[in-house]
Amino acid sequence: MASSLAEVMQVIQRYVPKGFNPRIGMILGSGLSSLAEQIVNPVSVPYQAIPGLQTGNVAGHASLLVMGYLNDVPVVCLRGRLHLYEGVSYDSIRLLVRIVRKLGCNIFIVTGAAGSLREETEPGELMMINDHINFHPGNPLVGPNDETIGPRFLAMDDAYDIDLQDIMQTAADKLNITLHRGVYISTLGPSFETPAEIRAFKRWGADAVGMSVVPEVILARHCGMRVACVAAITNLAAGLSKEKISHDGTLHFGELAARKLTKLIPEFIKEANSIYAMG
Ligand code: HPA
């Protein structure tokens, strides 16, 4: 039987350290767990311990909700994401994002791997996402709406927070990290795209393509969190390079980009916390 959010929070609250009052949450893709490892005084809740959560296939070992401190700032980190292509339903993704909000977060940082549709944005680089195209076959808000969480009809014209983009850019400049900007398009996966699909997506205005991000961003906005999103570019999208796209190929460049994110996100957190996360 599905558990209500309130019931789930009763379980989560048992793990919350005394005096822990986070304002910043984040979700990390599988290649980005090195950032989670930097969290100081971590308390982890395995996804399997969260009632009603479908953990998919790849969740197993590394999927944890981690509470702790980055740069002395209390953070909640979803280490390991649930993908629709694993057969996981929107219910579980919804639950994870809403837990982060219920723990007190009002800023949500979304990271993930993506292919670049722009030749000048190369594998190993970072792209700050400033808008998206939802090309998933659904929307995580379909179904009855709980007005205590958010509105039935959610505006998405400001999904990616302008002020947080400025803070991210300042953090990147400080660290000498190049930050491209662009529009993310979500595909269901798990197959990569065809060159014809990529040509079509380019005409629609997409700059990066990936299999996640969009449901989490919609859900985070719905429950009132400001969103900052950075994609780790792991490859040029299908048809844009002579290299054949493979999961193994993306791992190498994912690692390169992850190293940059591992510096960028803590710097961003320090700044964002002092300016926006106090309320
Ligand atoms: N397409 C979809 N998802 C991805 C890609 C891609 O090229 N690279 C990393 N995630």
CSV table of C-alpha atoms and ligand atoms in Angstrom, one decimal:
chain,number,residue,atom,x,y,z
A,1,MET,CA,0.0,0.0,0.0
A,2,ALA,CA,1.3,3.5,-0.9
A,3,SER,CA,2.4,5.5,2.1
A,4,SER,CA,1.4,9.2,2.5
A,5,LEU,CA,4.1,11.8,2.5
A,6,ALA,CA,3.4,12.5,6.2
A,7,GLU,CA,4.0,8.8,7.0
A,8,VAL,CA,7.2,8.7,5.0
A,9,MET,CA,8.4,11.9,6.8
A,10,GLN,CA,7.9,10.1,10.2
A,11,VAL,CA,10.4,7.5,9.1
A,12,ILE,CA,12.8,10.1,7.7
A,13,GLN,CA,12.6,12.3,10.8
A,14,ARG,CA,14.1,9.4,12.8
A,15,TYR,CA,17.4,9.9,10.9
A,16,VAL,CA,17.5,13.7,11.0
A,17,PRO,CA,20.4,15.0,13.2
A,18,LYS,CA,19.5,17.3,16.1
A,19,GLY,CA,19.4,20.9,15.1
A,20,PHE,CA,19.8,20.1,11.4
A,21,ASN,CA,18.0,22.8,9.4
A,22,PRO,CA,18.8,22.5,5.7
A,23,ARG,CA,17.8,25.0,3.1
A,24,ILE,CA,19.6,23.5,0.1
A,25,GLY,CA,18.9,20.1,-1.5
A,26,MET,CA,20.5,18.5,-4.5
A,27,ILE,CA,20.2,15.5,-6.7
A,28,LEU,CA,23.2,13.8,-8.1
A,29,GLY,CA,23.5,11.5,-11.1
A,30,SER,CA,25.4,8.3,-10.7
A,31,GLY,CA,28.7,9.7,-12.0
A,32,LEU,CA,28.6,12.5,-9.5
A,33,SER,CA,28.7,10.6,-6.2
A,34,SER,CA,32.1,12.1,-5.5
A,35,LEU,CA,30.4,15.2,-4.4
A,36,ALA,CA,28.2,13.3,-1.9
A,37,GLU,CA,31.4,11.8,-0.5
A,38,GLN,CA,32.6,15.4,0.5
A,39,ILE,CA,29.6,15.8,2.8
A,40,VAL,CA,30.8,16.2,6.3
A,41,ASN,CA,29.1,14.4,9.2
A,42,PRO,CA,26.8,12.5,6.8
A,43,VAL,CA,23.7,10.7,8.0
A,44,SER,CA,22.4,8.4,5.3
A,45,VAL,CA,19.0,7.0,4.6
A,46,PRO,CA,19.1,4.1,2.1
A,47,TYR,CA,16.4,4.5,-0.5
A,48,GLN,CA,15.3,1.0,0.4
A,49,ALA,CA,14.4,2.3,3.9
A,50,ILE,CA,11.9,4.9,2.5
A,51,PRO,CA,8.4,3.4,2.5
A,52,GLY,CA,6.7,3.2,-0.9
A,53,LEU,CA,9.8,4.1,-2.9
A,54,GLN,CA,10.4,2.0,-6.0
A,55,THR,CA,14.2,1.9,-6.2
A,56,GLY,CA,14.7,0.5,-9.8
A,57,ASN,CA,17.6,-1.7,-10.8
A,58,VAL,CA,20.6,0.5,-10.5
A,59,ALA,CA,19.6,2.0,-7.2
A,60,GLY,CA,21.0,-0.8,-5.0
A,61,HIS,CA,24.3,0.0,-3.4
A,62,ALA,CA,24.8,3.7,-3.8
A,63,SER,CA,21.3,5.2,-3.6
A,64,LEU,CA,21.1,7.2,-0.4
A,65,LEU,CA,19.5,10.3,0.9
A,66,VAL,CA,22.4,12.0,2.7
A,67,MET,CA,22.1,14.8,5.3
A,68,GLY,CA,25.2,16.6,6.3
A,69,TYR,CA,27.4,19.7,5.6
A,70,LEU,CA,29.1,21.0,2.5
A,71,ASN,CA,31.3,24.1,3.2
A,72,ASP,CA,29.7,24.3,6.6
A,73,VAL,CA,26.2,24.6,5.1
A,74,PRO,CA,23.6,22.0,5.9
A,75,VAL,CA,22.5,20.1,2.8
A,76,VAL,CA,20.2,17.3,1.8
A,77,CYS,CA,21.6,15.2,-1.0
A,78,LEU,CA,19.8,12.6,-3.1
A,79,ARG,CA,22.7,10.5,-4.1
A,80,GLY,CA,21.5,8.3,-7.0
A,81,ARG,CA,18.5,9.2,-9.1
A,82,LEU,CA,15.5,7.2,-10.2
A,83,HIS,CA,15.1,7.1,-14.0
A,84,LEU,CA,11.8,6.5,-15.8
A,85,TYR,CA,13.7,4.2,-18.2
A,86,GLU,CA,14.2,1.7,-15.3
A,87,GLY,CA,10.5,1.3,-15.2
A,88,VAL,CA,10.3,3.5,-12.0
A,89,SER,CA,7.0,5.5,-11.9
A,90,TYR,CA,6.7,9.2,-11.4
A,91,ASP,CA,5.4,8.4,-7.9
A,92,SER,CA,8.9,7.6,-6.6
A,93,ILE,CA,10.6,10.6,-8.1
A,94,ARG,CA,7.8,12.7,-6.7
A,95,LEU,CA,8.3,11.3,-3.3
A,96,LEU,CA,12.1,12.0,-3.2
A,97,VAL,CA,11.7,15.6,-4.3
A,98,ARG,CA,9.0,16.3,-1.8
A,99,ILE,CA,11.0,14.8,1.0
A,100,VAL,CA,13.7,17.3,0.3
A,101,ARG,CA,11.2,20.1,0.4
A,102,LYS,CA,9.6,18.8,3.7
A,103,LEU,CA,13.1,18.7,5.3
A,104,GLY,CA,13.1,22.5,4.8
A,105,CYS,CA,14.9,23.1,1.5
A,106,ASN,CA,13.9,26.0,-0.6
A,107,ILE,CA,16.8,25.7,-3.2
A,108,PHE,CA,17.2,22.5,-5.3
A,109,ILE,CA,20.3,21.9,-7.3
A,110,VAL,CA,19.9,19.4,-10.1
A,111,THR,CA,22.9,17.8,-11.8
A,112,GLY,CA,23.0,15.2,-14.5
A,113,ALA,CA,24.9,13.8,-17.5
A,114,ALA,CA,23.9,15.1,-20.9
A,115,GLY,CA,25.0,15.0,-24.6
A,116,SER,CA,25.8,18.3,-26.2
A,117,LEU,CA,24.0,19.5,-29.4
A,118,ARG,CA,26.5,22.3,-29.8
A,119,GLU,CA,29.9,21.4,-31.2
A,120,GLU,CA,31.5,24.2,-29.2
A,121,THR,CA,30.4,22.7,-25.9
A,122,GLU,CA,32.7,19.7,-25.6
A,123,PRO,CA,32.7,16.5,-23.6
A,124,GLY,CA,34.0,17.1,-20.1
A,125,GLU,CA,32.6,20.6,-20.0
A,126,LEU,CA,29.6,22.0,-18.0
A,127,MET,CA,26.4,23.5,-19.2
A,128,MET,CA,24.2,25.5,-16.9
A,129,ILE,CA,20.6,24.8,-17.9
A,130,ASN,CA,18.4,27.8,-18.3
A,131,ASP,CA,15.3,26.2,-19.8
A,132,HIS,CA,14.0,22.9,-20.9
A,133,ILE,CA,11.8,21.0,-23.3
A,134,ASN,CA,9.8,18.1,-21.7
A,135,PHE,CA,10.1,15.3,-24.3
A,136,HIS,CA,9.3,12.6,-21.7
A,137,PRO,CA,6.1,10.8,-22.4
A,138,GLY,CA,4.3,12.4,-19.4
A,139,ASN,CA,4.4,14.9,-16.7
A,140,PRO,CA,5.0,14.1,-13.0
A,141,LEU,CA,2.1,16.3,-11.9
A,142,VAL,CA,-0.6,14.3,-13.8
A,143,GLY,CA,-3.1,12.9,-11.3
A,144,PRO,CA,-4.9,14.4,-8.3
A,145,ASN,CA,-3.3,17.6,-7.1
A,146,ASP,CA,-2.5,18.3,-3.5
A,147,GLU,CA,-3.0,22.0,-3.1
A,148,THR,CA,-1.1,22.0,0.1
A,149,ILE,CA,2.0,21.1,-1.9
A,150,GLY,CA,1.5,23.3,-5.0
A,151,PRO,CA,-0.9,24.6,-7.6
A,152,ARG,CA,-2.8,22.5,-10.2
A,153,PHE,CA,-1.5,24.6,-13.1
A,154,LEU,CA,2.2,25.4,-12.5
A,155,ALA,CA,3.8,28.2,-14.4
A,156,MET,CA,7.2,27.1,-15.9
A,157,ASP,CA,8.4,30.4,-17.4
A,158,ASP,CA,10.8,30.9,-14.5
A,159,ALA,CA,11.7,27.2,-13.8
A,160,TYR,CA,15.4,27.9,-13.7
A,161,ASP,CA,16.0,30.7,-11.2
A,162,ILE,CA,17.8,33.7,-12.7
A,163,ASP,CA,19.4,34.8,-9.4
A,164,LEU,CA,20.8,31.3,-8.8
A,165,GLN,CA,22.2,31.3,-12.4
A,166,ASP,CA,24.0,34.5,-11.5
A,167,ILE,CA,25.4,33.0,-8.3
A,168,MET,CA,26.5,29.8,-10.2
A,169,GLN,CA,28.2,32.0,-12.8
A,170,THR,CA,30.1,33.9,-10.1
A,171,ALA,CA,31.2,30.7,-8.5
A,172,ALA,CA,32.4,29.3,-11.9
A,173,ASP,CA,34.3,32.5,-12.7
A,174,LYS,CA,35.9,32.4,-9.3
A,175,LEU,CA,37.1,28.9,-9.9
A,176,ASN,CA,38.0,29.5,-13.6
A,177,ILE,CA,35.5,26.9,-14.8
A,178,THR,CA,33.8,27.5,-18.2
A,179,LEU,CA,30.1,27.4,-17.8
A,180,HIS,CA,28.1,27.1,-21.0
A,181,ARG,CA,24.4,27.9,-21.0
A,182,GLY,CA,21.6,26.2,-22.8
A,183,VAL,CA,18.2,24.4,-23.1
A,184,TYR,CA,17.9,20.8,-22.0
A,185,ILE,CA,15.6,18.3,-23.7
A,186,SER,CA,14.6,15.2,-21.9
A,187,THR,CA,14.2,11.8,-23.6
A,188,LEU,CA,12.9,8.7,-22.0
A,189,GLY,CA,15.9,6.6,-23.0
A,190,PRO,CA,17.4,4.1,-22.4
A,191,SER,CA,18.5,4.1,-26.0
A,192,PHE,CA,20.5,7.1,-27.1
A,193,GLU,CA,19.0,9.3,-29.9
A,194,THR,CA,19.3,8.9,-33.6
A,195,PRO,CA,21.1,11.6,-35.6
A,196,ALA,CA,17.7,12.5,-37.1
A,197,GLU,CA,16.2,13.0,-33.7
A,198,ILE,CA,19.1,15.2,-32.7
A,199,ARG,CA,18.7,17.3,-35.9
A,200,ALA,CA,15.0,17.8,-35.0
A,201,PHE,CA,15.8,18.7,-31.3
A,202,LYS,CA,18.4,21.3,-32.6
A,203,ARG,CA,15.7,23.0,-34.6
A,204,TRP,CA,13.4,23.0,-31.6
A,205,GLY,CA,16.1,25.0,-29.7
A,206,ALA,CA,17.7,22.3,-27.6
A,207,ASP,CA,21.4,22.5,-26.6
A,208,ALA,CA,21.7,19.4,-24.4
A,209,VAL,CA,19.9,16.1,-24.3
A,210,GLY,CA,19.6,13.7,-21.3
A,211,MET,CA,17.3,11.2,-19.8
A,212,SER,CA,16.5,12.9,-16.5
A,213,VAL,CA,16.3,16.4,-14.9
A,214,VAL,CA,12.9,17.5,-16.3
A,215,PRO,CA,10.6,15.5,-13.9
A,216,GLU,CA,12.7,16.6,-10.9
A,217,VAL,CA,12.7,20.3,-12.0
A,218,ILE,CA,8.9,20.3,-12.5
A,219,LEU,CA,8.3,18.7,-9.1
A,220,ALA,CA,10.8,21.0,-7.3
A,221,ARG,CA,9.1,24.1,-8.8
A,222,HIS,CA,5.6,22.7,-7.9
A,223,CYS,CA,6.5,22.4,-4.2
A,224,GLY,CA,8.1,25.9,-4.2
A,225,MET,CA,11.8,25.3,-4.5
A,226,ARG,CA,14.1,27.5,-6.6
A,227,VAL,CA,16.1,25.5,-9.1
A,228,ALA,CA,19.7,25.6,-10.3
A,229,CYS,CA,20.8,23.0,-12.8
A,230,VAL,CA,24.1,22.1,-14.3
A,231,ALA,CA,24.6,19.4,-16.8
A,232,ALA,CA,27.9,17.4,-17.1
A,233,ILE,CA,28.5,17.1,-20.8
A,234,THR,CA,29.7,13.6,-21.5
A,235,ASN,CA,29.5,13.4,-25.3
A,236,LEU,CA,28.5,15.2,-28.4
A,237,ALA,CA,25.0,14.1,-29.3
A,238,ALA,CA,24.3,11.5,-32.0
A,239,GLY,CA,25.5,12.4,-35.5
A,240,LEU,CA,27.6,15.3,-34.3
A,241,SER,CA,30.9,13.5,-33.9
A,242,LYS,CA,32.7,10.5,-35.5
A,243,GLU,CA,32.8,8.9,-32.1
A,244,LYS,CA,30.1,6.3,-31.6
A,245,ILE,CA,28.1,7.0,-28.4
A,246,SER,CA,28.5,4.4,-25.7
A,247,HIS,CA,27.8,4.3,-22.0
A,248,ASP,CA,31.5,3.5,-21.3
A,249,GLY,CA,32.6,6.4,-23.5
A,250,THR,CA,30.4,8.8,-21.5
A,251,LEU,CA,32.0,7.6,-18.2
A,252,HIS,CA,35.4,9.0,-19.0
A,253,PHE,CA,34.1,12.5,-19.8
A,254,GLY,CA,31.6,12.3,-17.0
A,255,GLU,CA,34.5,11.9,-14.6
A,256,LEU,CA,36.2,15.0,-16.0
A,257,ALA,CA,33.0,17.1,-15.7
A,258,ALA,CA,32.3,15.6,-12.3
A,259,ARG,CA,35.6,16.9,-11.0
A,260,LYS,CA,34.6,20.4,-12.0
A,261,LEU,CA,31.1,20.0,-10.5
A,262,THR,CA,32.7,18.8,-7.3
A,263,LYS,CA,34.4,22.2,-6.9
A,264,LEU,CA,31.6,24.3,-8.4
A,265,ILE,CA,28.7,23.1,-6.3
A,266,PRO,CA,30.2,23.7,-2.8
A,267,GLU,CA,31.3,27.2,-3.9
A,268,PHE,CA,27.7,27.9,-5.2
A,269,ILE,CA,26.2,26.5,-2.0
A,270,LYS,CA,28.3,28.8,0.2
A,271,GLU,CA,27.2,31.9,-1.8
A,272,ALA,CA,23.6,30.8,-2.3
A,273,ASN,CA,23.2,30.0,1.4
A,274,SER,CA,24.4,33.4,2.5
A,275,ILE,CA,22.1,35.2,0.1
A,276,TYR,CA,18.9,33.3,-0.4
A,277,ALA,CA,18.6,30.3,1.8
A,278,MET,CA,18.2,31.9,5.1
A,279,GLY,CA,14.4,32.4,5.1
B,1,HPA,N1,21.7,11.4,-24.9
B,1,HPA,C1,20.8,11.2,-23.9
B,1,HPA,N2,21.3,11.1,-22.6
B,1,HPA,C2,22.6,11.3,-22.4
B,1,HPA,C3,23.5,11.5,-23.4
B,1,HPA,C4,23.0,11.6,-24.8
B,1,HPA,O1,23.7,11.8,-25.8
B,1,HPA,N3,24.7,11.6,-22.9
B,1,HPA,C5,24.5,11.5,-21.5
B,1,HPA,N4,23.3,11.3,-21.2
